[in-house]
Structures are given as structure tokens and as C-alpha cells.
mmCIF file of C-alpha atoms and ligand atoms in Angstrom:
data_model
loop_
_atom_site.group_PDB
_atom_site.id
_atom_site.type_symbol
_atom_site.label_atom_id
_atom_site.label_comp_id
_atom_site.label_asym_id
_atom_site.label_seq_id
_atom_site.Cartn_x
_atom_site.Cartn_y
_atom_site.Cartn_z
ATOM 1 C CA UNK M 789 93.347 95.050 126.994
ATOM 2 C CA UNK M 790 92.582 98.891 128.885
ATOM 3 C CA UNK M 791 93.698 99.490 132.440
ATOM 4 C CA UNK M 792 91.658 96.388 133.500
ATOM 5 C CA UNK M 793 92.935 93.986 136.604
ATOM 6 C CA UNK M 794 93.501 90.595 134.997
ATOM 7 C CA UNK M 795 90.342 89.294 136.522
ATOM 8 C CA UNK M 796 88.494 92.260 134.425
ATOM 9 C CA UNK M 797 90.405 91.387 131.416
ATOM 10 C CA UNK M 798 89.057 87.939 131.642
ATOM 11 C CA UNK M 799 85.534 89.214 132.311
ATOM 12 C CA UNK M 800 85.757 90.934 128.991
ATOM 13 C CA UNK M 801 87.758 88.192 126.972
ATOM 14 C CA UNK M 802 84.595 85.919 128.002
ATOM 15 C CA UNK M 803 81.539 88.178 127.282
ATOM 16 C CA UNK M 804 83.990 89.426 123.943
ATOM 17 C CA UNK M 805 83.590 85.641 123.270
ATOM 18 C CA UNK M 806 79.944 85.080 124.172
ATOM 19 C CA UNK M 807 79.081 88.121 121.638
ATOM 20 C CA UNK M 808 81.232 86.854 118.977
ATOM 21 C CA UNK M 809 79.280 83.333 119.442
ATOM 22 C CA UNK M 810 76.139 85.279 119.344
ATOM 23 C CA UNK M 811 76.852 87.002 116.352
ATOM 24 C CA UNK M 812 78.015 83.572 114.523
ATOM 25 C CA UNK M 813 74.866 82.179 115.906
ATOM 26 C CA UNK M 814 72.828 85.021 114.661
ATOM 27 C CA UNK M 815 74.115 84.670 110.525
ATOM 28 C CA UNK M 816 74.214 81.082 110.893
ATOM 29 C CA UNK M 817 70.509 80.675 111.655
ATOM 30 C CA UNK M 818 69.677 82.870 108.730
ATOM 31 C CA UNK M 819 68.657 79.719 106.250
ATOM 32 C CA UNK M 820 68.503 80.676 102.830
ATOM 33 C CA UNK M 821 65.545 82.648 101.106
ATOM 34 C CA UNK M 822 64.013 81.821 97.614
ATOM 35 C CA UNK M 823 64.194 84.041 94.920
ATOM 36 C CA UNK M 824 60.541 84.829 95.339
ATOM 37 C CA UNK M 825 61.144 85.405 99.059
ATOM 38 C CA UNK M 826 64.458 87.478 98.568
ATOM 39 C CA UNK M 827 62.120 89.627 96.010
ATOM 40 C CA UNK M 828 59.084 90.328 98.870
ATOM 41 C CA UNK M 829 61.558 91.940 100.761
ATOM 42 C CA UNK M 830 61.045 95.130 102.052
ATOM 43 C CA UNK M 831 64.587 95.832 101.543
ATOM 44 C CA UNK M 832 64.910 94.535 98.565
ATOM 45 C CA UNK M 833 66.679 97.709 96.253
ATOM 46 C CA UNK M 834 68.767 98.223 99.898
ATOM 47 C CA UNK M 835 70.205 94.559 99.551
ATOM 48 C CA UNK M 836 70.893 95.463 95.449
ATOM 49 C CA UNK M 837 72.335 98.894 96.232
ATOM 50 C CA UNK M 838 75.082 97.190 98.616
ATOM 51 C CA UNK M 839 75.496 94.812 95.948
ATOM 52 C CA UNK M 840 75.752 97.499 93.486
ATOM 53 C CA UNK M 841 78.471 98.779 95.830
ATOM 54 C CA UNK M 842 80.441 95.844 96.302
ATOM 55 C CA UNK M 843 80.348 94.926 92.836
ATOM 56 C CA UNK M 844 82.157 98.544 91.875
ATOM 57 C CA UNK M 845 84.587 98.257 94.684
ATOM 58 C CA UNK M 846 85.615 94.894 93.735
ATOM 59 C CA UNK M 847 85.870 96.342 89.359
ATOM 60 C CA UNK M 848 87.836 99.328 90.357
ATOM 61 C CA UNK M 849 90.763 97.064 92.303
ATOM 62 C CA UNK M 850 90.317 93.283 91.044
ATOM 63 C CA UNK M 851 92.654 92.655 88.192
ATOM 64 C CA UNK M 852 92.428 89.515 85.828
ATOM 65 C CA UNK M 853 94.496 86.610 88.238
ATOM 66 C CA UNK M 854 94.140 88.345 91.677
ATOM 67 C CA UNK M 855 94.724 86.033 94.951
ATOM 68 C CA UNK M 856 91.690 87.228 96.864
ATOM 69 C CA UNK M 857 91.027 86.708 100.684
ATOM 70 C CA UNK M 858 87.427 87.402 101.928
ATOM 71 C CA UNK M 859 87.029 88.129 105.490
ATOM 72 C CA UNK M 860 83.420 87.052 106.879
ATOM 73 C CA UNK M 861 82.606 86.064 103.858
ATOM 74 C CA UNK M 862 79.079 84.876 105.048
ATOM 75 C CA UNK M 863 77.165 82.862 102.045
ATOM 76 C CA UNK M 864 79.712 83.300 99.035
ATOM 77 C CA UNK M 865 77.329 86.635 98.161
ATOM 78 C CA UNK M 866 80.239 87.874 96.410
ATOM 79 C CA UNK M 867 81.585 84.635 95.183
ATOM 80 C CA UNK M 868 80.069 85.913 91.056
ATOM 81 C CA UNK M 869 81.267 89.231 91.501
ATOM 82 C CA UNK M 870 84.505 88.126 91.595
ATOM 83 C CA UNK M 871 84.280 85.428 89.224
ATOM 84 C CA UNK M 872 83.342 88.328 86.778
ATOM 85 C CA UNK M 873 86.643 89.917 87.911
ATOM 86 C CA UNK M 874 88.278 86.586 86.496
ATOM 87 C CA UNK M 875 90.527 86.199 90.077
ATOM 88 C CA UNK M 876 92.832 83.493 89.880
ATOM 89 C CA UNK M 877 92.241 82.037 93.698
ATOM 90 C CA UNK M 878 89.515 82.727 96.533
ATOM 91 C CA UNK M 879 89.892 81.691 100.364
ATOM 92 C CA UNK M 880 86.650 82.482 102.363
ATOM 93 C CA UNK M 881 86.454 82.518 105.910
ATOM 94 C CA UNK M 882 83.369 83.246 107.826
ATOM 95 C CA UNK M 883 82.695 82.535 111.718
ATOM 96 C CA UNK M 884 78.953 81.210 111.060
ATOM 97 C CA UNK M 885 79.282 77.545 109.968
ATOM 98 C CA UNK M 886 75.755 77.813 108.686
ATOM 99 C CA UNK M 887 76.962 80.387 106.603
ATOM 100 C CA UNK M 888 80.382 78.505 105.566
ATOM 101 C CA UNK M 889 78.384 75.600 104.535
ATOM 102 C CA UNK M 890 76.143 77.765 102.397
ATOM 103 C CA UNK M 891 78.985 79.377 100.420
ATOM 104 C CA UNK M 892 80.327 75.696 99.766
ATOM 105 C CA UNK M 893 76.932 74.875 98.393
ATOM 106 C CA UNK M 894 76.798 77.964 96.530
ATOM 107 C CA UNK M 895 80.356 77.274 94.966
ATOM 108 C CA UNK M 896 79.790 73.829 94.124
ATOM 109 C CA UNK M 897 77.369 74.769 92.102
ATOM 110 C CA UNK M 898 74.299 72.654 93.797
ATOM 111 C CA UNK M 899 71.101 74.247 94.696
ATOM 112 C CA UNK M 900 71.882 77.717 93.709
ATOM 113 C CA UNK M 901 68.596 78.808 94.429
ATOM 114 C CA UNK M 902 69.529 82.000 92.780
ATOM 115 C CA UNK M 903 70.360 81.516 89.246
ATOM 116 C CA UNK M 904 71.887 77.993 87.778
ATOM 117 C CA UNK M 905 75.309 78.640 86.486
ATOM 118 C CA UNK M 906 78.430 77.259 85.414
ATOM 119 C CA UNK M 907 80.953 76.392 87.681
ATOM 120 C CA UNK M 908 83.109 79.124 88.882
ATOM 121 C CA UNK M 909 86.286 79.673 87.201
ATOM 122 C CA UNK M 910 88.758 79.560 90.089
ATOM 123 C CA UNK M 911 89.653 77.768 92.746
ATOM 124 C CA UNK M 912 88.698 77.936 96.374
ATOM 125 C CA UNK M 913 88.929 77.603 99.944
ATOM 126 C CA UNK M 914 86.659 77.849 102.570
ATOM 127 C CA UNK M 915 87.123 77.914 106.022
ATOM 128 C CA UNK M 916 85.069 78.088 109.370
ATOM 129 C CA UNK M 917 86.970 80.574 111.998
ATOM 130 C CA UNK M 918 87.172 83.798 113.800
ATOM 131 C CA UNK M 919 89.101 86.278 111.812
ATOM 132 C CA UNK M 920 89.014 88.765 114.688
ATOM 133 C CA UNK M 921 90.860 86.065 116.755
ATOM 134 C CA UNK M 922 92.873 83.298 114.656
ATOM 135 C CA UNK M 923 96.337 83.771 113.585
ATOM 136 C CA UNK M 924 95.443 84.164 110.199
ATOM 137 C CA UNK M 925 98.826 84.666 108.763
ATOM 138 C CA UNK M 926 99.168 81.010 109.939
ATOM 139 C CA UNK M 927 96.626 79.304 109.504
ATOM 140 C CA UNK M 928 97.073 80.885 105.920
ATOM 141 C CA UNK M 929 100.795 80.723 105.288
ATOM 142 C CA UNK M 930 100.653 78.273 101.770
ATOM 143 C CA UNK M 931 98.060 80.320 100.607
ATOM 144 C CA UNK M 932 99.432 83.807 101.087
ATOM 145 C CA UNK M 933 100.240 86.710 100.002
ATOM 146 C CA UNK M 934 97.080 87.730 98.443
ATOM 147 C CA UNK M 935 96.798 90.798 96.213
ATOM 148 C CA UNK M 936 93.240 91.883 97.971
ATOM 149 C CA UNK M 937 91.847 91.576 101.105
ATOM 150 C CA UNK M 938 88.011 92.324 101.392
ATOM 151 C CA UNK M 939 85.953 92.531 104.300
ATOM 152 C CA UNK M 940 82.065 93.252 103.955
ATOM 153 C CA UNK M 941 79.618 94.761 106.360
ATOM 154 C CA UNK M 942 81.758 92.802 108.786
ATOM 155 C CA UNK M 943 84.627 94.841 110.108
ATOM 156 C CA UNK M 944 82.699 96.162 113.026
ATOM 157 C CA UNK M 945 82.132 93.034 114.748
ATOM 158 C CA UNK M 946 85.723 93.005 115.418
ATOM 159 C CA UNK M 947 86.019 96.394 117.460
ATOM 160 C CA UNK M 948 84.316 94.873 120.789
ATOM 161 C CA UNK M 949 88.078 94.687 122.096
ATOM 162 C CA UNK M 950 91.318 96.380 120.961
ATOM 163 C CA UNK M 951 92.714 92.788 120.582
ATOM 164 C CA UNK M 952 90.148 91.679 118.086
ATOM 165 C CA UNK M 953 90.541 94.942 116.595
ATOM 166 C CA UNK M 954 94.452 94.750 115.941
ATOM 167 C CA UNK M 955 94.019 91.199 115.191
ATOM 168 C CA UNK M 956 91.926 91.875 112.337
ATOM 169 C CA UNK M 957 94.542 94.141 110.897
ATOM 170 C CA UNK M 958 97.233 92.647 111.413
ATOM 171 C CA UNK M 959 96.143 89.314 109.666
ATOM 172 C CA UNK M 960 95.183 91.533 106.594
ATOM 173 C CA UNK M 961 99.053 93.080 106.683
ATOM 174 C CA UNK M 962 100.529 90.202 107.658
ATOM 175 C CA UNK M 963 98.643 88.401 104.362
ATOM 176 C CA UNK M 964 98.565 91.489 101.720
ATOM 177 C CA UNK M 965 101.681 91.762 99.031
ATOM 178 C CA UNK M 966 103.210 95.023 99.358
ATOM 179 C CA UNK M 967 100.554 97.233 97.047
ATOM 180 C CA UNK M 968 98.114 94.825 97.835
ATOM 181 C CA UNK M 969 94.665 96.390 98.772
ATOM 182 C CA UNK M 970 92.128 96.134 101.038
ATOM 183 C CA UNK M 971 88.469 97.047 100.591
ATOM 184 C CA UNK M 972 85.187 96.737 102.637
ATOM 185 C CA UNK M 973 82.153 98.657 103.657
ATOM 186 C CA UNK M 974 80.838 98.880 107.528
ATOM 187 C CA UNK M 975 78.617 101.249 109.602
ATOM 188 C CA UNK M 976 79.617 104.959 109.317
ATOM 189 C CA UNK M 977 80.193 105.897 113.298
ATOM 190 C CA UNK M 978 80.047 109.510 112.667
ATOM 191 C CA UNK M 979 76.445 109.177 110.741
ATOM 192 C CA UNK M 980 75.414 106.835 113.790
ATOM 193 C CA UNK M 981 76.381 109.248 116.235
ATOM 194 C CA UNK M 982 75.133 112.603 114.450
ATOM 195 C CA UNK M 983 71.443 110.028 114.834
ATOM 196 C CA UNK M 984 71.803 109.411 118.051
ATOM 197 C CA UNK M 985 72.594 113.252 119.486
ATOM 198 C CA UNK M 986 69.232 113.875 117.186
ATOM 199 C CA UNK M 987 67.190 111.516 118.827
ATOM 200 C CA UNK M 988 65.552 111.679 121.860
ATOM 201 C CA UNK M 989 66.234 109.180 123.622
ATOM 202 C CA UNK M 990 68.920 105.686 123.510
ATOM 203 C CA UNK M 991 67.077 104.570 120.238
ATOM 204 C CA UNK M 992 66.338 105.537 116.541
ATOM 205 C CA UNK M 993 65.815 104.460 113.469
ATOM 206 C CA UNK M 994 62.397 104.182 110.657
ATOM 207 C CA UNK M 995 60.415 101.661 109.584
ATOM 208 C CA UNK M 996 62.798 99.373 108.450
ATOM 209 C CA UNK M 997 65.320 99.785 111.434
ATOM 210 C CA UNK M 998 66.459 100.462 114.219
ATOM 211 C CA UNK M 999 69.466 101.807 116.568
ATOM 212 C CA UNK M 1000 69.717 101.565 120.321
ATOM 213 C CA UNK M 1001 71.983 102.135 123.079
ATOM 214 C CA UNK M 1002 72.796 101.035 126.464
ATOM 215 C CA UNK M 1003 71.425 104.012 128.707
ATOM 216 C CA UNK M 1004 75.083 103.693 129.956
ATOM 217 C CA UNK M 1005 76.485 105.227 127.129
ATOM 218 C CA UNK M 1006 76.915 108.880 127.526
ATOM 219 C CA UNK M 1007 78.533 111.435 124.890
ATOM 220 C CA UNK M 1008 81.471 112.633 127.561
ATOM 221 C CA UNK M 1009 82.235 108.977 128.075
ATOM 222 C CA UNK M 1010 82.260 108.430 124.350
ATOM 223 C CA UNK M 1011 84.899 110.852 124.144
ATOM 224 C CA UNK M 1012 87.056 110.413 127.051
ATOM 225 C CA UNK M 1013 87.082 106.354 127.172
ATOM 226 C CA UNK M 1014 88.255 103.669 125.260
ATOM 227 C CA UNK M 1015 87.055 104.110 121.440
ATOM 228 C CA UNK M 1016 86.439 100.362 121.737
ATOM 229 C CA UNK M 1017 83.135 98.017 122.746
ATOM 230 C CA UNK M 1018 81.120 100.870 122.149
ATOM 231 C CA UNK M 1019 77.988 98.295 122.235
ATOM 232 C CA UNK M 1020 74.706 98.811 120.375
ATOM 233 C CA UNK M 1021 72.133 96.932 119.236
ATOM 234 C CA UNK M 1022 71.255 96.651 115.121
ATOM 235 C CA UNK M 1023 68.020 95.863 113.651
ATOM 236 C CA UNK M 1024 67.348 95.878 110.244
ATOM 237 C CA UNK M 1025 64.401 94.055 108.715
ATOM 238 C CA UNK M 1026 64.645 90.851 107.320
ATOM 239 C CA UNK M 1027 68.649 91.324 107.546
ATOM 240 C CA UNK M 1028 70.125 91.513 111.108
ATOM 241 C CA UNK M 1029 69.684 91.630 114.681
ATOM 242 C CA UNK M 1030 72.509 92.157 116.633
ATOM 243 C CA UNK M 1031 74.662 94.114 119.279
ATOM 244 C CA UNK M 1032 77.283 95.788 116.715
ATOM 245 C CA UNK M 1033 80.477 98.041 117.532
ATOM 246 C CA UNK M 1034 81.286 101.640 116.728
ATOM 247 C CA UNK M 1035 84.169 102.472 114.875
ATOM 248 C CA UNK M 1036 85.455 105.783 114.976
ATOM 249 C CA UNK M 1037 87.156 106.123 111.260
ATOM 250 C CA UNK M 1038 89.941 108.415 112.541
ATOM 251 C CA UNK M 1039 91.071 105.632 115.360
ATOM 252 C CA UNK M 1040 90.602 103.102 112.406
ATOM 253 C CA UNK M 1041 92.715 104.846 109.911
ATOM 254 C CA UNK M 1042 95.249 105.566 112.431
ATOM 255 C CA UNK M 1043 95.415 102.134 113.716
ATOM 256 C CA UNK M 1044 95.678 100.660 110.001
ATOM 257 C CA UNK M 1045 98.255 103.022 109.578
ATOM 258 C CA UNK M 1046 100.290 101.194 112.303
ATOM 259 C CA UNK M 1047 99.572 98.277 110.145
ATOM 260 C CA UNK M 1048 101.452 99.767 107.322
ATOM 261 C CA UNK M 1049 97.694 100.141 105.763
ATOM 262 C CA UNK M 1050 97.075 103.605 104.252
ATOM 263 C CA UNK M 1051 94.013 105.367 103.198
ATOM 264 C CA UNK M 1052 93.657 105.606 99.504
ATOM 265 C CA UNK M 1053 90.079 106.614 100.117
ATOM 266 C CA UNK M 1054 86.663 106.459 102.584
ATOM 267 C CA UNK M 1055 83.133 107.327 101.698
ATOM 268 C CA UNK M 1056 79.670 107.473 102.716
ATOM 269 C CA UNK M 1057 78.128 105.216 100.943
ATOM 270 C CA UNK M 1058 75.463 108.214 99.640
ATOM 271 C CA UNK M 1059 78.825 109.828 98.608
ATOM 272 C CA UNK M 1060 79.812 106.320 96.688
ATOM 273 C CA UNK M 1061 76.585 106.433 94.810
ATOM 274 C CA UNK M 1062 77.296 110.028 93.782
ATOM 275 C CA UNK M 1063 80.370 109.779 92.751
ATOM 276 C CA UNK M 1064 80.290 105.891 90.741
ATOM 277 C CA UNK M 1065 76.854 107.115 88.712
ATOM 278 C CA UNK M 1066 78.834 109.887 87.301
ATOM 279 C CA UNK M 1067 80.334 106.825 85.336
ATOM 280 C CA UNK M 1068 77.701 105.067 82.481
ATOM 281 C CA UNK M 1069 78.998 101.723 82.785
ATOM 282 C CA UNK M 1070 78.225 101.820 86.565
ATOM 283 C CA UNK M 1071 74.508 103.542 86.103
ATOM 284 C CA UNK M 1072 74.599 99.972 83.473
ATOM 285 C CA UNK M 1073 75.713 97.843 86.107
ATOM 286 C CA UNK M 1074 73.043 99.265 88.712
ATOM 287 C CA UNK M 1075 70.393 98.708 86.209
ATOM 288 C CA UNK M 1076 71.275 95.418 85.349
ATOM 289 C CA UNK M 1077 70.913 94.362 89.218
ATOM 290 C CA UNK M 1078 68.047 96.264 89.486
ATOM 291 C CA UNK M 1079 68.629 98.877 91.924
ATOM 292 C CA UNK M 1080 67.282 101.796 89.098
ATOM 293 C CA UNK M 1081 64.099 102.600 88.441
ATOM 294 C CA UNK M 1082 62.634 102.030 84.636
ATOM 295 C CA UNK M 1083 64.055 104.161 82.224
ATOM 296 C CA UNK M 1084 64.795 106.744 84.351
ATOM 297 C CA UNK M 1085 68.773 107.236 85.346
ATOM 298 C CA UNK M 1086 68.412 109.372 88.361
ATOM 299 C CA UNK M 1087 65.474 107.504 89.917
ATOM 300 C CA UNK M 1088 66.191 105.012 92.373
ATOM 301 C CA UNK M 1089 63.922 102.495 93.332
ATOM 302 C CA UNK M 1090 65.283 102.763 96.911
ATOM 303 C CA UNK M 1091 62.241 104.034 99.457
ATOM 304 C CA UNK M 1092 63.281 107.252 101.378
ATOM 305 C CA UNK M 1093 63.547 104.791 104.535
ATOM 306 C CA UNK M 1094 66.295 102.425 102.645
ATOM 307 C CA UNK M 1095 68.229 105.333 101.224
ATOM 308 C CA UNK M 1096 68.404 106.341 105.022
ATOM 309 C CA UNK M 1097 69.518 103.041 105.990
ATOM 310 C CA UNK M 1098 72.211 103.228 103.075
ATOM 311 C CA UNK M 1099 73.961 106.606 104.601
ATOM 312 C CA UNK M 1100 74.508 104.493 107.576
ATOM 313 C CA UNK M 1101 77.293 102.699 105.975
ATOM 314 C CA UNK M 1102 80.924 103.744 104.728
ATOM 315 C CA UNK M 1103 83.141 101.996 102.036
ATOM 316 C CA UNK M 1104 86.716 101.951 102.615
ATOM 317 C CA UNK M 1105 89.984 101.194 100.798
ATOM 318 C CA UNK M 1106 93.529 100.906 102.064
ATOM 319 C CA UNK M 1107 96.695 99.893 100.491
ATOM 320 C CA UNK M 1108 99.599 98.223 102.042
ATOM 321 C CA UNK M 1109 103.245 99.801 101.822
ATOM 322 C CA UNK M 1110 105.198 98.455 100.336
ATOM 323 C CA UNK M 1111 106.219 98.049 96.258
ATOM 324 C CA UNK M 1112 103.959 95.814 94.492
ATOM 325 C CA UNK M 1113 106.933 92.971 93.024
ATOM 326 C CA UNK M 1114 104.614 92.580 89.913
ATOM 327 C CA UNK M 1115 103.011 95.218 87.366
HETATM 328 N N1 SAM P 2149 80.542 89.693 103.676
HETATM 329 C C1 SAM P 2149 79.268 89.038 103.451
HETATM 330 C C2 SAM P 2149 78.424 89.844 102.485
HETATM 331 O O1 SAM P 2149 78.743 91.012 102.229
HETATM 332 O O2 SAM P 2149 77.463 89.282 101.965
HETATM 333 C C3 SAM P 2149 78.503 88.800 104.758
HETATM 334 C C4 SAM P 2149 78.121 90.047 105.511
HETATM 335 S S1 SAM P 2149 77.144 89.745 106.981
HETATM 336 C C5 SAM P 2149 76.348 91.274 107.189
HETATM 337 C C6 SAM P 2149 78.354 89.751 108.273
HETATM 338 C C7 SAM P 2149 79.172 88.471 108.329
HETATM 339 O O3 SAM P 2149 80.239 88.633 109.276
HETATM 340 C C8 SAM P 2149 78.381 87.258 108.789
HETATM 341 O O4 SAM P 2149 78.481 86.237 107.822
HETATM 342 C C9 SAM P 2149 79.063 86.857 110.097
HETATM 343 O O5 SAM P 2149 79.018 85.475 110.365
HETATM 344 C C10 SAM P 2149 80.481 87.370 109.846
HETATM 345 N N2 SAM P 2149 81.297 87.545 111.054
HETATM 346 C C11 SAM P 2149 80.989 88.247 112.166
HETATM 347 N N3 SAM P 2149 81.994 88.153 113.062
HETATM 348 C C12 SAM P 2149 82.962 87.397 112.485
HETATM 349 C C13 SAM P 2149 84.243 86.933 112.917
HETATM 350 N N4 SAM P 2149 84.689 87.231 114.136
HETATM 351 N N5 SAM P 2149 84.985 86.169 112.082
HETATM 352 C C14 SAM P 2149 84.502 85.836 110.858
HETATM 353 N N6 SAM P 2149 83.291 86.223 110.396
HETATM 354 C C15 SAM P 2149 82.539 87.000 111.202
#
């Protein structure tokens, strides 16, 4: 904890914990749409695009076998993605038990409201807790080390203290093989900031969402004080709605660093999109989810105010130090 008197410290440790509860109460509440719903959405190609995006992150570092952890793992989204990677293990933890028992359904193969499909090919395990808080490393220890770590549109809830922050990293080093990698996506601070010194007042955003500050927060504080808790509040249509955390990507990287995480590399996801549909088997793969428009390989089908949305986010992938004891 900061300079704080212990008194303060508990102050924080409590409202830390009331967020983190309303968080977990906010993605646990979220019941499950229909396919029909999921389709009426207004952010439909938004929801596809990040999909798109996970699904290349998790091709370019899954290999045939892997040991996989997902961190706030929310309703198994992911679980096909990497079933198409053909991983060997998965352990899922998420903080919203609503959520938890969704991904069990999900994996079990019952109600998939999505698509019916055959079991998935490897095993699992899937637990309710706070990865920003648990010991991970022990409540994990027979199922460790894993050979990725991944940790979507999630990492941010864990900056509302430097504890929760260094707790998240150091359950993914204390669980990673040497080599082992670590990938995710969360909010791009320096995109949400740029927005905010545009705007005109505390709040931004278009007609799918918006960004808003306390009127406490001031730019000169921002710089001189604590780069964590930096509160704000998210809304995104028919997604989310709730107080999120900055993360300044330099304080991030260095604090991985300490970690024994390095960079291998972070992008914007407009940047991502750029870059992975140089590659034909990608423009394939965003076709086949339906992110593309018809026939035509430029042509999104994202509307200018989801694209926006999109270039609030970053994708991110570290490696731990180490030799990998395996080729
Ligand atoms: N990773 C999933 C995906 O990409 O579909 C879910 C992403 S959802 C935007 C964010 C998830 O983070 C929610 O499921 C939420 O319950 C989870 N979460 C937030 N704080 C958490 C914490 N402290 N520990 C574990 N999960 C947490």
C-alpha cells in the first residue's frame, strides 16, 4: 500500500474489496443471450472483432499439448478457440460465480446455446476466485507450470491497488515455465487519456459508450500520484458497466519486468488488425466469424462508432525468463 496510515490502508483494502465484489456482481448477473439476441446486438462485429483478436493471439503462441491457465476467464468464451489449438489441459478461474457456472455448462457440453458440439478434447478445471488476490501459485501447485497464461479484457480490474496489481503478476510468474508466455488484451490508457484531454468535460464516448471520470481526477495528479486506482467508470452497450482502472503500459511493462515477464510485443488493437490482415489465413479466419463484410477484404462490417470503441483496447504478450526445458 502508498504512504497511507494503517487505518487508510484498511479504508482502501475494504472499498478495493467492495469494487472487486461489484465487478463479480456485475459479470455474474449478465445471464446468457440467445443466438438471435447475441445477433441484434448493436455491437455485434465489435464482440467478433475481439474474438477475431483473441483467436490470432491464442494461433500465434498455442502449440499442440499446451498447459493453459485462463485468468477471468468469464463464460468459457475462449474455451473452442483453444480446443482448435488442440491444448492438452485448461484451468479457468473467474471471480463471477455466475460466470464460472456458465463456462462449466458450456464445457460440459449442455445447453450450448451457441452451436451443439462435441465434447472438448481436453481436460479441465474450473474454479471460482479472485486472481488479483488468491495465492494462485498455491492454490494451483499440482496443476502448474503452465506453458501460457492468458488474461482477457480483464487485467485492469486488478490495478485498483498495487497489491492486486503485483498479485496478479506474480501468480502468472510464479505459474509460467521458463519461456512460457503470457497474452491478453485490456484498455489502452494512453488512447483513454489522449480522449479525455479532448473532451470537454469528465466524460466521453459515442453512441455505443461511454467514459467518465471522477471530477477529482486532474492531469497534474495523474502524473505526480500513484499510477494506481485511477477510477473510472465503463459503459459499453449491451457489454459492461463498471468503474474500471487505468493502466499506464510503461508502469505495467516495468512492473512485469520485475516479474521476470518481458515484452515480446504490445499493440493497439487498430494496429493488431493492421498488421494480422496482412496475413490471408487471418483475413479467412475473420471472415469465417463474420467480422468482414461480403466479398470485400478491406471492408469491415464494424460501424465507425465500434471501430472507435476497438482503438480503446491494447493486446499484449510477455514471456517469462527463463529457458523453455522442452522444444
Ligand atoms: N476473459 C473473458 C473473455 O474474454 O470472454 C471474460 C472477459 S470480461 C470482459 C471480464 C471478466 O473478468 C469477467 O468475467 C469478470 O468476472 C472477471 N474478473 C474481474 N475481476 C476479477 C478478479 N479479481 N478475479 C477473477 N476474475 C475477475
Amino acid at each position: 500500500f502508498k504512504h497511507n496510515p494503517e487505518g487508510d490502508a484498511f479504508l482502501e483494502d475494504e472499498s478495493t474489496k467492495i469494487f472487486a465484489r461489484k465487478v463479480a456482481d456485475h459479470y455474474s448477473a449478465r445471464t446468457n443471450q440467445t443466438l438471435e439476441e447475441r445477433e441484434a446486438s448493436v455491437i455485434i462485429h465489435l464482440k467478433k472483432l475481439n474474438n477475431w483478436i483473441k483467436s490470432v493471439l491464442i494461433q500465434l503462441y498455442a502449440r499442440k499439448g499446451d498447459v493453459v491457465l485462463d485468468l477471468a476467464c468469464g463464460k468459457g468464451g475462449d474455451l473452442i478457440k483453444w480446443d482448435k489449438a488442440k491444448i492438452g489441459y485448461y484451468v479457468g478461474i473467474d471471480i463471477a460465480e455466475g460466470s464460472i457456472e456458465d463456462c462449466r455448462t458450456r464445457y460440459n457440453g449442455d445447453a450450448d446455446h451457441h452451436q451443439r458440439r462435441k465434447k472438448f478434447s481436453f481436460p479441465a478445471r474450473l474454479i471460482c476466485g479472485d486472481c488479483y488476490e488468491a495465492r494462485l501459485d498455491e492454490v494451483l501447485a499440482d496443476d502448474a507450470p503452465f506453458d501460457i497464461c492468458s488474461c482477457q479484457f480483464a487485467l485492469h480490474y486488478s490495478w485498483s491497488t498495487e497489491a492486486r496489481a503485483r498479485r496478479a503478476l506474480a501468480n502468472v510468474s510464479a505459474l509460467l515455465r521458463p519461456g512460457g508466455t503470457f497474452i491478453g488484451t485490456m484498455p489502452d490508457a494512453n488512447v483513454i487519456i489522449k480522449k479525455l484531454r479532448q473532451a470537454e468535460g469528465m466524460v466521453f464516448g459515442n453512441s455505443v459508450y461511454w467514459i467518465r471520470f471522477d471530477e477529482e481526477f486532474s492531469e497534474k495528479k495523474f502524473k505526480s500520484s500513484s499510477p494506481f486506482g485511477i477510477k473510472y467508470k465503463f459503459h459499453l452497450e449491451d457489454a459492461v458497466d463498471c468503474p474500471e482502472y487505468i493502466v499506464p503500459f510503461h508502469v505495467f511493462k516495468s512492473l512485469a519486468e520485475e516479474y521476470d515477464l518481458e515484452l515480446v510485443f504490445v499493440k493497439n488493437s487498430h494496429e493488431f488488425v493492421h498488421e494480422y490482415m496482412k496475413r490471408p489465413d487471418y483475413v479467412e479466419l475473420m471472415r469465417r466469424l463474420g467480422a468482414l463484410g461480403d466479398g470485400n477484404q478491406d471492408q469491415s462490417t464494424l460501424s465507425p462508432d465500434e471501430w472507435e470503441v476497438a482503438y480503446l483496447y491494447l493486446s499484449f504478450v510477455l514471456r517469462k525468463r527463463g529457458q523453455p526445458d522442452r522444444t
